[in-house]
Short mmCIF file of C-alpha atoms (C1' of nucleotides) in Angstrom, two decimals:
data_model
loop_
_atom_site.label_atom_id
_atom_site.label_comp_id
_atom_site.label_asym_id
_atom_site.label_seq_id
_atom_site.Cartn_x
_atom_site.Cartn_y
_atom_site.Cartn_z
CA MET A 6 14.85 14.63 188.56
CA GLN A 7 17.68 13.52 190.75
CA HIS A 8 18.40 17.14 191.31
CA PHE A 9 14.83 17.87 192.22
CA ARG A 10 14.56 15.03 194.70
CA SER A 11 17.73 16.05 196.47
CA HIS A 12 16.37 19.56 196.89
CA TYR A 13 13.12 18.17 198.18
CA ASN A 14 14.81 15.92 200.72
CA SER A 15 17.08 18.59 202.05
CA GLU A 16 14.14 20.93 202.31
CA VAL A 17 12.03 18.47 204.27
CA GLN A 18 15.02 17.74 206.43
CA MET A 19 15.46 21.42 207.18
CA ILE A 20 11.80 21.71 208.02
CA ARG A 21 12.21 18.81 210.36
CA GLY A 22 14.88 20.81 212.10
CA GLY A 23 17.96 19.92 210.16
CA PHE A 24 18.95 17.01 212.39
CA PRO A 25 17.69 13.48 213.30
CA GLN A 26 14.54 13.24 215.42
CA PRO A 27 14.54 9.95 217.35
CA LEU A 28 11.52 10.43 219.65
CA ILE A 29 8.99 13.19 219.37
CA SER A 30 6.04 14.35 221.43
CA ARG A 31 2.46 14.17 220.15
CA THR A 32 2.18 17.97 219.64
CA TYR A 33 5.49 17.90 217.84
CA GLN A 34 4.16 15.10 215.67
CA THR A 35 0.99 16.93 214.60
CA SER A 36 3.01 20.04 213.95
CA PHE A 37 5.37 17.91 211.92
CA LEU A 38 2.48 16.48 209.90
CA LYS A 39 1.13 19.95 209.29
CA GLN A 40 4.57 21.03 208.13
CA ARG A 41 4.80 17.99 205.97
CA SER A 42 1.51 18.69 204.20
CA LYS A 43 2.56 22.29 203.77
CA ALA A 44 5.78 21.05 202.28
CA GLU A 45 3.79 18.70 200.08
CA ILE A 46 1.78 21.65 198.75
CA LYS A 47 4.93 23.54 198.15
CA VAL A 48 6.42 20.60 196.32
CA VAL A 49 3.38 20.30 194.12
CA ALA A 50 3.59 23.99 193.30
CA ALA A 51 7.28 23.62 192.59
CA LYS A 52 6.55 20.76 190.27
CA LYS A 53 3.98 22.81 188.41
CA HIS A 54 6.44 25.64 188.23
CA SER A 55 9.26 23.55 186.90
CA GLU A 56 6.98 21.96 184.34
CA ALA A 57 5.81 25.35 183.13
CA GLU A 58 9.40 26.43 182.89
CA LYS A 59 10.20 23.31 180.89
CA ARG A 60 7.38 24.12 178.50
CA ARG A 61 8.78 27.62 178.09
CA ARG A 62 12.24 26.27 177.38
CA MET A 63 10.85 23.86 174.84
CA ARG A 64 8.93 26.62 173.11
CA ILE A 65 12.05 28.72 172.81
CA ASN A 66 14.21 25.81 171.73
CA GLY A 67 11.68 24.93 169.09
CA GLN A 68 12.13 28.39 167.63
CA TYR A 69 15.88 27.91 167.66
CA GLU A 70 15.37 24.67 165.77
CA THR A 71 13.32 26.30 163.03
CA LEU A 72 15.88 29.08 162.80
CA ARG A 73 18.59 26.49 162.35
CA THR A 74 16.65 24.96 159.46
CA ILE A 75 15.86 28.31 157.86
CA LEU A 76 19.32 29.79 157.95
CA PRO A 77 21.70 28.73 155.21
CA ASN A 78 25.43 28.27 155.72
CA LEU A 79 25.08 27.81 159.44
CA ILE A 80 28.34 26.34 160.65
CA LYS A 81 28.11 26.64 164.41
CA LYS A 82 24.78 25.43 165.71
CA ASP A 83 24.89 26.82 169.25
CA LYS A 84 22.32 29.36 170.36
CA ALA A 85 24.58 32.41 170.34
CA SER A 86 25.81 31.64 166.83
CA VAL A 87 22.30 31.01 165.59
CA LEU A 88 21.19 34.38 166.93
CA ALA A 89 24.25 36.13 165.53
CA GLU A 90 23.73 34.59 162.11
CA THR A 91 20.05 35.46 162.26
CA ILE A 92 20.84 39.08 162.97
CA LYS A 93 23.30 39.14 160.10
CA GLN A 94 20.80 37.59 157.74
CA VAL A 95 17.99 39.93 158.72
CA LYS A 96 20.21 42.94 158.19
CA GLU A 97 21.44 41.64 154.84
CA LEU A 98 17.98 40.77 153.65
CA LYS A 99 16.66 44.17 154.66
CA LYS A 100 19.44 45.90 152.77
CA LYS A 101 18.86 43.67 149.76
CA VAL A 102 15.15 44.40 149.77
CA SER A 103 15.59 48.14 149.97
CA LYS A 104 18.18 47.98 147.19
CA LEU A 105 15.87 45.93 145.03
CA GLU A 106 12.86 48.04 145.84
CA GLN A 107 14.38 51.31 144.75
CA ASP A 108 15.70 49.12 141.95
CA SER A 109 18.61 50.57 140.12
CA CYS A 110 17.01 53.74 138.85
CA GLY A 111 13.63 53.91 140.41
CA ASN A 112 11.78 51.58 138.07
CA SER A 113 10.53 49.48 140.89
CA SER A 114 9.00 46.14 140.10
CA LYS A 115 5.67 47.59 141.13
CA ASP A 116 5.48 49.65 137.95
CA VAL A 117 7.04 47.41 135.37
CA VAL A 118 4.63 48.87 132.93
CA LYS A 119 4.15 52.56 133.47
CA PHE A 120 1.88 54.00 130.89
CA PRO A 121 2.40 57.32 129.15
CA SER A 122 0.83 60.30 130.78
CA GLY A 123 -1.94 62.09 128.90
CA ALA A 124 -0.25 65.44 129.46
CA ASP A 125 3.18 66.19 128.06
CA ARG A 126 5.85 65.78 130.67
CA LEU A 127 9.60 66.01 130.83
CA SER A 128 11.83 65.50 133.81
CA LEU A 129 15.53 64.88 134.40
CA GLU A 130 16.77 63.39 137.58
CA LYS A 131 20.14 62.25 138.82
CA CYS A 132 20.26 58.61 139.85
CA SER A 133 21.10 58.52 143.52
CA ASN A 134 22.64 55.10 143.46
CA GLU A 135 24.79 55.41 140.37
CA GLU A 136 27.36 58.14 139.91
CA GLY A 137 27.06 60.18 136.69
CA LEU A 138 23.85 58.54 135.59
CA VAL A 139 20.84 60.72 134.73
CA LYS A 140 17.33 59.43 134.19
CA ALA A 141 15.23 61.36 131.72
CA THR A 142 11.51 60.65 131.68
CA LEU A 143 9.20 62.03 129.04
CA SER A 144 5.61 61.62 127.97
CA CYS A 145 4.45 63.07 124.67
CA GLU A 146 2.53 62.50 121.47
CA ASP A 147 3.86 59.46 119.62
CA SER A 148 5.17 60.00 116.12
CA GLN A 149 7.32 58.13 113.68
CA GLY A 150 10.26 60.51 113.95
CA LEU A 151 10.18 60.74 117.72
CA MET A 152 12.95 58.28 118.44
CA SER A 153 15.26 59.81 115.88
CA ALA A 154 14.55 63.25 117.27
CA ILE A 155 15.38 62.04 120.74
CA SER A 156 18.56 60.41 119.44
CA ARG A 157 19.61 63.70 117.91
CA ALA A 158 18.86 65.52 121.13
CA MET A 159 21.11 63.07 122.92
CA GLY A 160 23.83 63.47 120.33
CA SER A 161 23.67 67.24 120.63
CA VAL A 162 24.93 67.05 124.21
CA LYS A 163 27.39 64.26 123.46
CA THR A 164 25.95 61.72 125.80
CA LYS A 165 25.27 58.04 125.57
CA VAL A 166 21.98 56.39 126.33
CA VAL A 167 22.85 53.41 128.43
CA LYS A 168 19.35 52.06 128.69
CA ALA A 169 15.93 53.00 127.38
CA GLU A 170 12.46 51.99 128.41
CA ILE A 171 9.79 52.86 125.91
CA VAL A 172 6.06 52.40 125.97
CA SER A 173 3.74 53.50 123.21
CA VAL A 174 0.04 53.16 123.69
CA GLY A 175 -2.98 54.97 122.29
CA GLY A 176 -0.87 57.39 120.28
CA ARG A 177 1.02 58.49 123.37
CA ASN A 178 4.61 57.68 124.16
CA ARG A 179 6.46 57.38 127.42
CA SER A 180 10.21 57.03 127.28
CA VAL A 181 12.67 56.69 130.09
CA LEU A 182 16.27 57.19 129.10
CA TRP A 183 19.26 56.54 131.31
CA VAL A 184 22.04 58.83 130.19
CA GLN A 185 25.68 58.41 131.06
CA GLY A 186 28.42 61.01 131.19
CA LEU A 187 26.34 64.14 131.52
CA GLY A 188 27.86 66.96 133.53
CA ASN A 189 25.72 69.12 135.81
CA ASP A 190 26.24 71.97 133.37
CA ARG A 191 24.77 70.11 130.40
CA MET A 192 21.61 68.86 132.09
CA GLY A 193 19.78 72.06 131.18
CA MET A 194 20.95 71.76 127.59
CA LEU A 195 19.70 68.22 127.33
CA LYS A 196 16.39 69.22 128.83
CA SER A 197 15.73 71.92 126.27
CA SER A 198 16.89 69.69 123.44
CA LEU A 199 14.52 66.98 124.55
CA LYS A 200 11.68 69.49 124.90
CA ILE A 201 12.13 70.48 121.28
CA ALA A 202 12.39 66.87 120.15
CA MET A 203 9.17 65.99 121.99
CA HIS A 204 7.10 68.70 120.37
CA LYS A 205 8.42 68.99 116.86
CA PRO A 206 10.53 66.08 115.76
CA ALA A 207 12.93 67.60 113.22
CA PHE A 208 11.51 65.65 110.35
CA LYS A 209 8.60 63.28 110.16
CA MET A 210 8.97 59.93 108.57
CA ARG A 211 6.41 58.88 106.06
CA ARG A 212 4.21 56.23 107.44
CA SER A 213 5.14 53.12 105.49
CA THR A 214 2.09 51.46 104.02
CA GLN A 215 3.77 48.13 104.62
CA MET B 6 24.97 36.52 195.13
CA GLN B 7 22.78 35.91 198.13
CA HIS B 8 21.68 32.75 196.48
CA PHE B 9 25.23 31.65 195.87
CA ARG B 10 26.36 32.26 199.41
CA SER B 11 23.49 30.27 200.84
CA HIS B 12 24.42 27.35 198.63
CA TYR B 13 28.01 27.63 199.69
CA ASN B 14 27.17 27.69 203.36
CA SER B 15 24.83 24.75 203.20
CA GLU B 16 27.39 22.79 201.23
CA VAL B 17 30.17 23.44 203.70
CA GLN B 18 27.81 22.55 206.47
CA MET B 19 26.98 19.26 204.83
CA ILE B 20 30.65 18.52 204.37
CA ARG B 21 31.17 19.24 208.01
CA GLY B 22 28.67 16.50 208.72
CA GLY B 23 25.38 18.27 208.43
CA PHE B 24 25.18 19.09 212.14
CA PRO B 25 27.00 21.26 214.72
CA GLN B 26 30.47 20.12 215.78
CA PRO B 27 31.18 21.32 219.32
CA LEU B 28 34.37 19.42 220.15
CA ILE B 29 36.45 17.45 217.68
CA SER B 30 39.55 15.28 217.88
CA ARG B 31 42.87 16.27 216.28
CA THR B 32 42.57 13.72 213.44
CA TYR B 33 39.04 14.84 212.82
CA GLN B 34 40.30 18.41 212.69
CA THR B 35 42.98 17.74 210.04
CA SER B 36 40.48 15.75 208.02
CA PHE B 37 38.11 18.66 208.40
CA LEU B 38 40.75 21.08 207.18
CA LYS B 39 41.49 18.87 204.21
CA GLN B 40 37.78 18.69 203.44
CA ARG B 41 37.54 22.40 203.83
CA SER B 42 40.30 23.11 201.34
CA LYS B 43 38.79 20.61 198.95
CA ALA B 44 35.50 22.38 199.36
CA GLU B 45 37.25 25.67 198.79
CA ILE B 46 38.64 24.40 195.50
CA LYS B 47 35.25 23.17 194.52
CA VAL B 48 33.73 26.51 195.38
CA VAL B 49 36.31 28.35 193.30
CA ALA B 50 35.57 26.09 190.37
CA ALA B 51 31.86 26.61 190.87
CA LYS B 52 32.38 30.35 190.89
CA LYS B 53 34.34 30.17 187.65
CA HIS B 54 31.63 28.02 186.19
CA SER B 55 28.80 30.28 187.18
CA GLU B 56 30.69 33.30 185.87
CA ALA B 57 31.24 31.61 182.53
CA GLU B 58 27.59 30.75 182.42
CA LYS B 59 26.74 34.34 183.19
CA ARG B 60 28.92 35.50 180.31
CA ARG B 61 27.16 33.06 178.03
CA ARG B 62 23.77 34.32 179.14
CA MET B 63 24.83 37.88 178.58
CA ARG B 64 26.09 37.08 175.12
CA ILE B 65 22.79 35.52 174.18
CA ASN B 66 20.72 38.25 175.80
CA GLY B 67 22.73 40.87 173.96
CA GLN B 68 21.71 39.26 170.71
CA TYR B 69 18.09 39.31 171.83
CA GLU B 70 18.48 42.99 172.53
CA THR B 71 19.78 43.78 169.06
CA LEU B 72 17.01 41.67 167.58
CA ARG B 73 14.49 43.69 169.55
CA THR B 74 15.91 46.90 168.09
CA ILE B 75 16.08 45.55 164.55
CA LEU B 76 12.60 44.13 164.34
CA PRO B 77 9.80 46.57 163.60
CA ASN B 78 6.30 46.25 165.02
CA LEU B 79 7.44 44.14 167.92
CA ILE B 80 4.63 44.20 170.45
CA LYS B 81 5.59 41.48 172.89
CA LYS B 82 9.20 41.75 173.95
CA ASP B 83 9.69 38.34 175.57
CA LYS B 84 12.21 35.91 174.13
CA ALA B 85 9.76 33.51 172.54
CA SER B 86 7.91 36.34 170.80
CA VAL B 87 11.14 37.88 169.61
CA LEU B 88 12.21 34.59 168.09
CA ALA B 89 8.79 33.99 166.55
CA GLU B 90 8.73 37.45 165.03
CA THR B 91 12.28 36.99 163.79
CA ILE B 92 11.37 33.76 162.05
CA LYS B 93 8.37 35.43 160.47
CA GLN B 94 10.46 38.35 159.29
CA VAL B 95 13.21 36.19 157.84
CA LYS B 96 10.68 34.13 155.92
CA GLU B 97 8.90 37.22 154.64
CA LEU B 98 12.11 38.93 153.63
CA LYS B 99 13.33 35.84 151.83
CA LYS B 100 10.10 35.60 149.90
CA LYS B 101 10.25 39.29 149.08
CA VAL B 102 13.79 39.04 147.84
CA SER B 103 13.11 36.08 145.59
CA LYS B 104 10.03 37.85 144.24
CA LEU B 105 12.01 40.98 143.54
CA GLU B 106 14.95 39.09 142.12
CA GLN B 107 13.01 37.23 139.47
CA ASP B 108 11.54 40.67 138.97
CA SER B 109 8.47 40.75 136.85
CA CYS B 110 9.86 39.53 133.55
CA GLY B 111 13.27 38.26 134.37
CA ASN B 112 15.09 41.56 134.06
CA SER B 113 16.71 41.18 137.43
CA SER B 114 18.42 44.13 138.97
CA LYS B 115 21.70 42.36 138.42
CA ASP B 116 21.57 43.04 134.69
CA VAL B 117 19.99 46.45 134.55
CA VAL B 118 22.23 47.09 131.63
CA LYS B 119 22.66 44.01 129.53
CA PHE B 120 24.77 44.72 126.54
CA PRO B 121 24.06 43.48 123.04
CA SER B 122 25.57 40.18 122.12
CA GLY B 123 28.19 40.14 119.36
CA ALA B 124 26.42 37.34 117.61
CA ASP B 125 22.92 37.74 116.27
CA ARG B 126 20.37 36.24 118.59
CA LEU B 127 16.64 35.96 118.77
CA SER B 128 14.54 34.28 121.42
CA LEU B 129 10.92 34.31 122.47
CA GLU B 130 9.86 33.24 125.88
CA LYS B 131 6.58 33.24 127.75
CA CYS B 132 6.64 35.21 130.97
CA SER B 133 5.97 32.76 133.77
CA ASN B 134 4.55 35.31 136.13
CA GLU B 135 2.25 37.20 133.77
CA GLU B 136 -0.42 35.49 131.73
CA GLY B 137 -0.34 36.17 127.99
CA LEU B 138 2.90 38.12 128.08
CA VAL B 139 5.77 37.13 125.83
CA LYS B 140 9.29 38.44 126.12
CA ALA B 141 11.23 38.73 122.87
CA THR B 142 14.96 39.28 123.12
CA LEU B 143 17.10 40.09 120.13
CA SER B 144 20.66 41.13 119.44
CA CYS B 145 21.62 42.32 115.97
CA GLU B 146 23.41 44.94 113.90
CA ASP B 147 22.13 48.39 114.71
CA SER B 148 20.64 50.38 111.85
CA GLN B 149 18.45 53.40 111.45
CA GLY B 150 15.44 51.48 110.23
CA LEU B 151 15.68 48.74 112.80
CA MET B 152 13.03 50.04 115.15
CA SER B 153 10.54 50.65 112.34
CA ALA B 154 11.20 47.19 111.00
CA ILE B 155 10.57 45.71 114.40
CA SER B 156 7.40 47.76 114.72
CA ARG B 157 6.17 46.41 111.43
CA ALA B 158 7.00 42.87 112.50
CA MET B 159 4.92 43.43 115.59
CA GLY B 160 2.08 44.90 113.56
CA SER B 161 2.10 41.92 111.22
CA VAL B 162 1.02 39.62 114.02
CA LYS B 163 -1.38 42.16 115.49
CA THR B 164 0.26 42.43 118.85
CA LYS B 165 1.04 45.29 121.15
CA VAL B 166 4.42 46.02 122.66
CA VAL B 167 3.73 46.75 126.27
CA LYS B 168 7.28 47.57 127.20
CA ALA B 169 10.62 47.78 125.46
CA GLU B 170 14.17 47.86 126.69
CA ILE B 171 16.70 48.93 124.13
CA VAL B 172 20.45 49.26 124.30
CA SER B 173 22.60 50.33 121.38
CA VAL B 174 26.34 50.28 121.75
CA GLY B 175 29.22 49.89 119.31
CA GLY B 176 26.93 49.47 116.33
CA ARG B 177 25.14 46.59 117.94
CA ASN B 178 21.63 46.62 119.28
CA ARG B 179 19.94 44.61 121.96
CA SER B 180 16.19 44.94 122.31
CA VAL B 181 13.87 43.28 124.72
CA LEU B 182 10.22 43.56 123.86
CA TRP B 183 7.36 42.52 126.06
CA VAL B 184 4.44 41.58 123.84
CA GLN B 185 0.87 41.29 124.97
CA GLY B 186 -1.97 39.29 123.44
CA LEU B 187 0.01 36.78 121.46
CA GLY B 188 -1.51 33.32 121.13
CA ASN B 189 0.64 30.23 121.18
CA ASP B 190 -0.07 29.78 117.49
CA ARG B 191 1.32 33.18 116.49
CA MET B 192 4.59 32.95 118.39
CA GLY B 193 6.29 31.22 115.46
CA MET B 194 4.97 33.90 113.10
CA LEU B 195 6.33 36.67 115.27
CA LYS B 196 9.66 34.94 115.50
CA SER B 197 10.11 34.69 111.73
CA SER B 198 8.91 38.25 111.24
CA LEU B 199 11.43 39.49 113.77
CA LYS B 200 14.18 37.43 112.16
CA ILE B 201 13.54 39.15 108.88
CA ALA B 202 13.36 42.58 110.52
CA MET B 203 16.68 41.99 112.28
CA HIS B 204 18.59 41.10 109.15
CA LYS B 205 17.11 43.26 106.46
CA PRO B 206 15.08 46.16 107.74
CA ALA B 207 12.49 46.73 104.97
CA PHE B 208 13.88 50.14 104.14
CA LYS B 209 16.85 52.02 105.46
CA MET B 210 16.47 55.56 106.66
CA ARG B 211 18.86 58.12 105.37
CA ARG B 212 21.24 59.17 108.05
CA SER B 213 20.25 62.75 108.84
CA THR B 214 23.20 65.11 108.70
CA GLN B 215 21.60 67.02 111.56
"C1'" DT C 23 41.89 18.31 182.29
"C1'" DG C 24 39.73 22.90 181.50
"C1'" DG C 25 36.62 25.18 178.57
"C1'" DT C 26 32.12 25.39 176.44
"C1'" DA C 27 27.25 24.53 175.85
"C1'" DC C 28 22.93 22.97 177.41
"C1'" DA C 29 18.87 21.61 180.49
"C1'" DC C 30 17.36 21.87 184.84
"C1'" DG C 31 14.74 23.53 189.14
"C1'" DT C 32 14.32 27.51 191.76
"C1'" DG C 33 13.54 32.40 193.74
"C1'" DA C 34 12.05 36.81 192.30
"C1'" DC C 35 9.17 39.64 189.89
"C1'" DC C 36 5.04 41.22 187.29
"C1'" DC C 37 0.48 41.39 185.84
"C1'" DT D 3 -3.56 34.88 193.71
"C1'" DG D 4 -1.70 32.09 189.97
"C1'" DG D 5 0.38 31.96 185.39
"C1'" DG D 6 4.15 33.63 182.91
"C1'" DT D 7 8.94 35.32 182.33
"C1'" DC D 8 13.51 35.96 183.70
"C1'" DA D 9 18.32 35.28 185.79
"C1'" DC D 10 20.65 32.37 188.48
"C1'" DG D 11 23.89 28.50 189.95
"C1'" DT D 12 24.39 23.84 189.23
"C1'" DG D 13 24.89 18.98 187.11
"C1'" DT D 14 26.26 16.93 183.07
"C1'" DA D 15 28.12 15.94 178.59
"C1'" DC D 16 31.27 16.79 174.84
"C1'" DC D 17 35.93 17.90 173.07
#
DNA sequence: TGGTACACGTGACCC
DNA sequence: TGGGTCACGTGTACC
């Protein structure tokens, strides 16, 4: 405010001619009044301007404030640090989300329950985000000996199932098997072994009549 | 720069007395010189100050720039909008992450592979985020008939396993079973059935000699 | 005392 | 033309 007034005074003074005016003629006086009202208009505009600018600043600073409350572990509270931390957080969160979305081996949270396909299917796929891990997905007729058959297929290529996800519904089965320690060369072997297991489990268990 | 110079000139002029100085005494002159050098110092300081301020502005504006590149779907590029969009994004991402982390039934991506416990364990727990879904977790000795025994336990309470996650390692087994359509009243029944299945599978399968 | 951070009012620019 | 945005240099406060 102080600042503003000083600017205003110096401005009016400059308009007046920049030096003291002891006695002035009538024409000079009217001209001076005209100038003064012009200056007045200008001042009003300036005031409007500065108020608008203040509103803008407040809007922006409000955003900074909410950012400060949102961000955790914010040590330095100055604007630059807030922005820097924000950028860091956004990047981290984005990475986290994309990690979580592709979710370990492609079983995204969107398909927690993926039902067996009606048609028989078998696919092997290397996990992009885990070295030496292969994901085998199969859909086939459900039968009592199926799991044993699959186990034997696994054993035949000397691999270890690290994780399995199995859904049986309506006489159909869908199994996803994460297999560790399978060389490129033995992927084909595993595939054919699994194919056999899917279609004719080596021996069928008797259905227990409980 | 223009701006700066005008300020400088007007300041010096004011120091000089705010009006033209045609002829001045010797003492006045030395005083003037002193004033001038003082003004000079002040000007230098002001320059330093304004440069520092410029650096600060640039630092902040740089951050805005990176934010603008990071944020997708940014229509309005002004500072307030950038901040607003940033806040929105951070909030959304945070929500997304927490959603993904609790991950459907508590199998967070952090324990994709959760190994069987050495001690026998059995717990049933209602899934908070899915109505009517119960998650049964068990760790026990692995045996050939285990899965059939568990199946029978499930059948005995007329429920359906919607999803299963099974890990066998070192002769121990850890199974997580998501069970649908289990009333509060039958949770105890399922638990005791599973307990029995874990410890003495109704009949043991012969180990196939392949 | 110098360095740093902020709010301020202002001129310039753009719809 | 006016409303909005920006960069600028400055005054001020804190350490």
